[in-house]
Coordinates of C-alpha atoms and ligand atoms in Angstrom, one line a residue:
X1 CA 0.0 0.0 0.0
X2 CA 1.0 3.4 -0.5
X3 CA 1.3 5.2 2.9
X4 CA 1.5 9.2 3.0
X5 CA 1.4 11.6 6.4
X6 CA 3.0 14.0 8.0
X7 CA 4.0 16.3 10.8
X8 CA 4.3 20.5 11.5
X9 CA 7.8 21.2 12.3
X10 CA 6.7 23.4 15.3
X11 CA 8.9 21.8 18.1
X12 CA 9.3 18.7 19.4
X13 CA 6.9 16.1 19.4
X14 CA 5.1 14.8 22.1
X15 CA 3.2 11.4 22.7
X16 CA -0.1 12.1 21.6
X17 CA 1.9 12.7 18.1
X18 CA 4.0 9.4 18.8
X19 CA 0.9 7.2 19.9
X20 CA -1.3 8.7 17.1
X21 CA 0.6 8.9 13.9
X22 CA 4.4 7.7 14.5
X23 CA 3.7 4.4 16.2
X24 CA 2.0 3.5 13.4
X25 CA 4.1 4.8 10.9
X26 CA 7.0 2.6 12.1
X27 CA 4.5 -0.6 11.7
X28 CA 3.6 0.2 8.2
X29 CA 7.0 0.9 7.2
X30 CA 7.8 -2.7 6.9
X31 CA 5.6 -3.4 4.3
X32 CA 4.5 -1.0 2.9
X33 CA 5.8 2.2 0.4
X34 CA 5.7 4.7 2.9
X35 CA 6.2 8.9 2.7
X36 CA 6.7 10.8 5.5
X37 CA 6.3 14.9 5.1
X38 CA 7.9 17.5 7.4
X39 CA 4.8 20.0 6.1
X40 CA 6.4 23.5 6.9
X41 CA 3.7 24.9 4.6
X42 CA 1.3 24.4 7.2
X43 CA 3.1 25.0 9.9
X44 CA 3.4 28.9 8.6
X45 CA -0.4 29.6 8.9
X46 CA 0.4 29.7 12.8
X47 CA 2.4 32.3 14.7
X48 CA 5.9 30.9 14.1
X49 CA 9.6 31.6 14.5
X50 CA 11.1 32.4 11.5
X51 CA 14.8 32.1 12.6
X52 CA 14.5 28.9 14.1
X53 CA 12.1 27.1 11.1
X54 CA 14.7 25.3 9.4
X55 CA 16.7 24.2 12.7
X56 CA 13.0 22.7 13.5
X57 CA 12.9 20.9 10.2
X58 CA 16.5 19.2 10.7
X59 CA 15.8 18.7 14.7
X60 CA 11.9 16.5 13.2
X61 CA 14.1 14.7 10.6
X62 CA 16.0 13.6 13.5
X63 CA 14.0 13.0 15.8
X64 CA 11.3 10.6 13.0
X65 CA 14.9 8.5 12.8
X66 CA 15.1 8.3 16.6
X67 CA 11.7 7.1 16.9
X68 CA 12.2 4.3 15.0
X69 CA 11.8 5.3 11.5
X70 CA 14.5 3.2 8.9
X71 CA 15.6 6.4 6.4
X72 CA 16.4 3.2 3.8
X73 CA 12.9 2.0 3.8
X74 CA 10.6 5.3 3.7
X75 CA 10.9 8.3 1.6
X76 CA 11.1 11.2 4.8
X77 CA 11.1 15.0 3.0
X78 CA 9.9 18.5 3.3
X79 CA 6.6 19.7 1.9
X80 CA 8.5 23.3 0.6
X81 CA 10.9 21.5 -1.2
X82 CA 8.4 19.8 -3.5
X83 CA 6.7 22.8 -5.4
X84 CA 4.3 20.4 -7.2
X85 CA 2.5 20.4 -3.5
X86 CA 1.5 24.8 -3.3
X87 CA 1.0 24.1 -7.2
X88 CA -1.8 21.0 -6.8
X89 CA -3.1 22.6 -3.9
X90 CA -3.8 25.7 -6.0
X91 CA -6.0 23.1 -8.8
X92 CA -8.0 21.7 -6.3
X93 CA -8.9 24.9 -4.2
X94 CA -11.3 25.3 -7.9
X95 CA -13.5 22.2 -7.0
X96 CA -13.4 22.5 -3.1
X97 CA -16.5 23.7 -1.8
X98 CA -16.5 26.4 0.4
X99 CA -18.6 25.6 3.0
X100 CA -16.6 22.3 3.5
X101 CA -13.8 24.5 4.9
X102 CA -16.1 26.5 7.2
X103 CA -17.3 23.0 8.8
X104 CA -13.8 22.2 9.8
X105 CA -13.2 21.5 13.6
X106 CA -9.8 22.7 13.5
X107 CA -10.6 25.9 11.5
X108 CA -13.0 27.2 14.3
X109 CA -10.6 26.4 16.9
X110 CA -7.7 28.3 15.1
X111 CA -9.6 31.3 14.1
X112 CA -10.5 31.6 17.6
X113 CA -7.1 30.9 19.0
X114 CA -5.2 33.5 16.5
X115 CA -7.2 35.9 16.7
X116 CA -4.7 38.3 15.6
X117 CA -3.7 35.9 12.5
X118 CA -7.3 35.2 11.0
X119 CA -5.3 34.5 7.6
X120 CA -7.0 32.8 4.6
X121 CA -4.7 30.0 4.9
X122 CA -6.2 28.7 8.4
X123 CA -9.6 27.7 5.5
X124 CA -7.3 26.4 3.0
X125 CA -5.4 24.1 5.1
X126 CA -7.4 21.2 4.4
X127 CA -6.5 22.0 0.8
X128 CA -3.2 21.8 1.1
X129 CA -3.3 18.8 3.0
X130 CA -5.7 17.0 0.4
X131 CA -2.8 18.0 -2.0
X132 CA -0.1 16.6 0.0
X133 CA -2.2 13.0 0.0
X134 CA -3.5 12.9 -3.6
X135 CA -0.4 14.1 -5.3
X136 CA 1.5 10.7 -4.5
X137 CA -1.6 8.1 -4.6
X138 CA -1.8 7.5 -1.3
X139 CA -4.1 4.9 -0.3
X140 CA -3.9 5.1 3.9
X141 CA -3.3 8.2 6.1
X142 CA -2.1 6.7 9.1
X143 CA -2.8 10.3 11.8
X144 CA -4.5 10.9 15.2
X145 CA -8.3 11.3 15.4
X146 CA -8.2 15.1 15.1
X147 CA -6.7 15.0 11.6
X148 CA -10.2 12.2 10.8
X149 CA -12.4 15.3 9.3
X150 CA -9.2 16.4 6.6
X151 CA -8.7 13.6 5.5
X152 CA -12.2 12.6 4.8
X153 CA -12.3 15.9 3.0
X154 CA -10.0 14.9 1.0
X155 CA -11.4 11.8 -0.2
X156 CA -14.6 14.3 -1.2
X157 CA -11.8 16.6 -3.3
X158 CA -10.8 13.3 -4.9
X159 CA -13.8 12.3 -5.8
X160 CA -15.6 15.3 -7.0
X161 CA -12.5 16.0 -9.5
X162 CA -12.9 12.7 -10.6
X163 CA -15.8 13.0 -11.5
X164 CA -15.5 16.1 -13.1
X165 CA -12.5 15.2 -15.0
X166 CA -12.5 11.5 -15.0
X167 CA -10.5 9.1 -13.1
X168 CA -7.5 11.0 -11.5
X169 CA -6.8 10.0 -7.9
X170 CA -6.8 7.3 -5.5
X171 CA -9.2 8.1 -2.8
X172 CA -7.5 8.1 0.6
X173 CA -8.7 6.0 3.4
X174 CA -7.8 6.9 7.0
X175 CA -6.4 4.9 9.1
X176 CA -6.5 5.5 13.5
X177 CA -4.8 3.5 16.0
X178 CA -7.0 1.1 17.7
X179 CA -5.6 2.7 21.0
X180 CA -4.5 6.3 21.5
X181 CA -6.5 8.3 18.6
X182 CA -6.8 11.3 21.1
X183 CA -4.3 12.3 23.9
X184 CA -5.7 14.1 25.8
X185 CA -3.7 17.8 28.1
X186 CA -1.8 16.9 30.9
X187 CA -3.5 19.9 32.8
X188 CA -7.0 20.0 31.0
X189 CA -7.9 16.7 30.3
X190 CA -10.9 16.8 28.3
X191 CA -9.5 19.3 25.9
X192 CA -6.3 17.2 23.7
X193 CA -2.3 17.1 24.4
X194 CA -1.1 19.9 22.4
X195 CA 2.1 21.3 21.8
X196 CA 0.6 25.1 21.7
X197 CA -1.3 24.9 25.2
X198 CA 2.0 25.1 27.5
X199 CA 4.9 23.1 28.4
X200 CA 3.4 21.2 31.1
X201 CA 0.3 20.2 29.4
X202 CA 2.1 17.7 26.9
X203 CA 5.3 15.3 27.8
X204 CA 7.7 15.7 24.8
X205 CA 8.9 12.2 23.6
X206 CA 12.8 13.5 24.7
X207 CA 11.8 14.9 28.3
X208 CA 14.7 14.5 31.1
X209 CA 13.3 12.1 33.8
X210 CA 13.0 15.2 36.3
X211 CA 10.3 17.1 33.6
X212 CA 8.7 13.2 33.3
X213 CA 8.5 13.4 36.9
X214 CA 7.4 17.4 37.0
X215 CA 4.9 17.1 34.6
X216 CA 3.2 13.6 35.4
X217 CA 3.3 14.7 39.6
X218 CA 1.2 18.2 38.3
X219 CA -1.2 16.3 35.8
X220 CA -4.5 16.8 36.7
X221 CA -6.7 14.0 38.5
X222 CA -10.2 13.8 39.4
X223 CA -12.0 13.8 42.7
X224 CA -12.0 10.7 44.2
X225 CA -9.6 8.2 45.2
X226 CA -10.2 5.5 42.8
X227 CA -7.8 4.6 39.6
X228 CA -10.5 3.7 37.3
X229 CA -11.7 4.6 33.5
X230 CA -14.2 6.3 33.1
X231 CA -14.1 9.3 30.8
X232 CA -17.1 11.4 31.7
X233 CA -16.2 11.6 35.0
X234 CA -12.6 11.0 35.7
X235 CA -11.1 12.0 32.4
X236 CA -7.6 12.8 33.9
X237 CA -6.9 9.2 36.0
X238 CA -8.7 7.9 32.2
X239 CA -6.3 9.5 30.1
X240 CA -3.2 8.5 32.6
X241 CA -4.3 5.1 32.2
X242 CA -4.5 5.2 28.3
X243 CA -1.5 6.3 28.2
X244 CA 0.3 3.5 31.1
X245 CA -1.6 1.2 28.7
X246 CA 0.0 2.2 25.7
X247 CA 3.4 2.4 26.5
X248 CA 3.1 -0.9 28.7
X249 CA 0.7 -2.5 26.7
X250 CA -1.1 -4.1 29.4
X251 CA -5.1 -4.0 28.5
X252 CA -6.7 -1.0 30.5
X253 CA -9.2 -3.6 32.9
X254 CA -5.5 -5.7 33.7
X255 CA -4.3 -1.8 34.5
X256 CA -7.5 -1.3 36.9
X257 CA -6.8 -4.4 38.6
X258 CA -3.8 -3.9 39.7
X259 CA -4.1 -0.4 40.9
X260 CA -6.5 -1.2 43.1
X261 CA -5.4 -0.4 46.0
X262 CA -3.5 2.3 44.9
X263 CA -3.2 5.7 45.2
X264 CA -3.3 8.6 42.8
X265 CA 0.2 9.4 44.1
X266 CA 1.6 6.0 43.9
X267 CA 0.2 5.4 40.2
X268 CA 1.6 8.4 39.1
X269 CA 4.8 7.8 40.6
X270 CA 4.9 4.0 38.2
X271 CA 3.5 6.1 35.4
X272 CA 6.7 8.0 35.8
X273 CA 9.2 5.3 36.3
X274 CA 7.3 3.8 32.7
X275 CA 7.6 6.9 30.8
X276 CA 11.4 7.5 32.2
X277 CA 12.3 4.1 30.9
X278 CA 10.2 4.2 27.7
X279 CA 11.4 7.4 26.5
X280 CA 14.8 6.7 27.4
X281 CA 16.2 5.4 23.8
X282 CA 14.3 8.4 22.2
X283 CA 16.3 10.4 24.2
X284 CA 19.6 8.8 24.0
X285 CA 18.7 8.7 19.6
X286 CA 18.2 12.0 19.7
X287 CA 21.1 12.8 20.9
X288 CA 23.1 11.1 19.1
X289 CA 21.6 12.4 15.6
X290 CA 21.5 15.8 16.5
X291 CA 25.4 15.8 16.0
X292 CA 24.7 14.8 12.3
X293 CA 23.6 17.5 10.6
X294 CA 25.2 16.5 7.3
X295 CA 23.6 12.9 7.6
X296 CA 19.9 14.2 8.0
X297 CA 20.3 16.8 5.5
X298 CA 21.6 14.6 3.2
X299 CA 18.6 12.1 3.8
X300 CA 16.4 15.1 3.0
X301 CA 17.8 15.5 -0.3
X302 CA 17.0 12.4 -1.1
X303 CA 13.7 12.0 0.3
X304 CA 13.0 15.3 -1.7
X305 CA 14.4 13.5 -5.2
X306 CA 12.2 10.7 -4.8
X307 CA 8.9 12.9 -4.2
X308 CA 9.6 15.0 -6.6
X309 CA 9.6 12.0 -9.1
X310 CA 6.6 10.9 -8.3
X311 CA 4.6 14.7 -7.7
X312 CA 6.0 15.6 -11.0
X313 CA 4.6 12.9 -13.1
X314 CA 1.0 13.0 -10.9
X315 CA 0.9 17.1 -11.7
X316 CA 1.6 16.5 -15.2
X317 CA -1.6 14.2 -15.6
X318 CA -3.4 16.3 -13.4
X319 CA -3.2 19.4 -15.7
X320 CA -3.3 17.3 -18.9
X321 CA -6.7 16.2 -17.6
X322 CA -7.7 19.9 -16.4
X323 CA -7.0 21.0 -20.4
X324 CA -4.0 23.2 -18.7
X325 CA 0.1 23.4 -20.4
Ligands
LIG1 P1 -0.1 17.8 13.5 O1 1.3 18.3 13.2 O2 -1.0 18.7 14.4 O3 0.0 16.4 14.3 C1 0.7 15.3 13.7 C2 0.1 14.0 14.0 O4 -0.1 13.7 15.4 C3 -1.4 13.4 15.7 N1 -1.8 14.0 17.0 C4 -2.3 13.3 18.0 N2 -2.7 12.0 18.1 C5 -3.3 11.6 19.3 N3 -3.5 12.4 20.3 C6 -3.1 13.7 20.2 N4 -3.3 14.5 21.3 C7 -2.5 14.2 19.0 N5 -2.1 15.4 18.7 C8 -1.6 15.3 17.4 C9 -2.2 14.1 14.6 O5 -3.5 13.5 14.4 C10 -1.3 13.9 13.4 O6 -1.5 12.6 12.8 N6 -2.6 18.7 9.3 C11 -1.7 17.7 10.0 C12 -0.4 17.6 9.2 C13 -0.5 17.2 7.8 C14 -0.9 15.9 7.3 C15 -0.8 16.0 5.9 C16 -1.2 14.7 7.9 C17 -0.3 18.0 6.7 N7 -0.5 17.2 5.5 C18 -1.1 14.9 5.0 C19 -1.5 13.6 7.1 C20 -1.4 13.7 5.7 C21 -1.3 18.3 11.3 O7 -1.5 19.4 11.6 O8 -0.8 17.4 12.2

């Protein structure tokens, strides 16, 4: 199958990124084509830092490697330096239908949380994204649950261009983890880990032990003394427990059992000990990498050959079939 998703370079990536999308990245890579896209396109619709966007880009490259993913296997390369991607995205913004866009989740959160930066491409996002998957035939987006709604949009794109041009893309499926879809803020639980909501909401995938131990002692729990799921009304101890499930892949119920006579203190204090230990080899591979700048550009490069083969002979077709030069 042909695999395509990607990642804003906007700082370092935490676990809800890791459990949603990477995890399953580094299972499909085995069998599988696979494209992985550092999209810096989108990542410029948000406030950013300018100086530090390219140091970003290198730092992600890095750190996809140090999660697990093998640079000879998957085609890993930045959305800027395919121009086919701004160029397709451009096409299919002329058979998108507006009021799609306005529907999107994420672009009613954004507008309200940049309010100073209400620019047009917070509504075209989607489009660009729908480029990015139908310019290589993708067939899954493996992503998180909050990415569900773009990609589904872009499965509509596909098909009303097909239709209206004939047969021209693959239409994308997408493709959740069983567990771990949504991750939700270490501090406000029933709103989703994210790296813009504060340091201590999110635990980065290459925290020291003593910020595994800051953050997990100040994540919020629930009233009650119990270390049980249920998400209505103990969505903090819930979430703690996905997560302990996840990275010990021990079945939630096996999880309850054994906490019960546990306190919140003393569960947080093994979530700790988990996460310090699970997120140790990230660290370490993280470290070692960001000494080889030369090597991660140079992967880069030719990540960026390879996608540029195959967006150059998809755009061609595309404007051959549009009646465009
Ligand atoms: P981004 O950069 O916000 O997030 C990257 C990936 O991480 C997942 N994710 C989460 N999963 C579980 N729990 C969470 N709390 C959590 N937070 C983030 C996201 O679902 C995503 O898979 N628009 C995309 C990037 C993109 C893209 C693409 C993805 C651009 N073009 C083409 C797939 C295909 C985004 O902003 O992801």
């Amino acid at each position: 199958m042909r695999i395509f998703s990607g990642i804003q370079p906007s700082g370092d990536l935490h676990i809800g990124n890791y459990l949603g999308a990477i995890k399953q990245w580094i299972d499909l890579q085995h069998k599988n084509e696979c494209i992985f896209c550092i999209v810096d396109l989108h990542a410029i619709t948000a406030p950013y830092d300018k100086e530090n966007l390219s140091k970003h880009i290198l730092e992600q490259t890095g750190s996809y490697i140090a999660a697990g993913l093998n640079p000879e296997k998957v085609i890993i390369f930045v959305q800027s330096s395919v121009k086919e991607h701004a160029e397709l995205y451009w096409l299919l913004n002329t058979v998108t239908p507006l009021g799609e866009l306005y529907r999107m989740t994420q672009f009613k959160e954004k507008v309200k949380k940049y309010k100073k930066n209400e620019n047009a491409g917070l509504l075209n996002y989607p489009i660009l994204q729908a480029a990015d998957i139908l310019l290589y035939d993708t067939q899954a987006v493996p992503v998180g649950e909050d990415q569900k709604q773009h990609i589904e949009l872009a499965r509509d794109i596909a098909r009303i261009f097909n239709r209206k041009f004939g047969e021209t893309f693959v239409l994308p499926k997408v493709k959740l983890p069983s567990h771990g879809a949504r991750i939700m803020s270490l501090t406000e639980p029933t709103k989703k880990m994210s790296k813009s909501d504060g340091e201590e909401s999110y635990i980065s995938l290459f925290d020291s032990p003593e910020k595994i131990k800051k953050k997990i002692k100040s994540a919020t729990t629930d009233t009650g003394k119990e270390i049980k799921y249920d998400i209505k009304k103990k969505p903090g101890i819930s979430n703690l427990l996905t997560i302990y499930s996840l990275f010990s892949e021990k079945p939630i119920e096996e999880l309850e059992k054994e906490m019960k006579e546990k306190s919140y203190k003393a569960f947080k204090e093994e979530l700790t000990s988990l996460l310090t230990e699970k997120l140790e080899s990230f660290r370490r591979k993280k470290e070692e990498f960001s000494s080889r700048k030369v090597y991660i550009e140079e992967i880069l490069k030719q990540g960026e050959k390879k996608a540029r083969t195959l967006a150059e002979e998809k755009m061609a077709e595309v404007k051959r079939k549009m009646g465009l030069q």
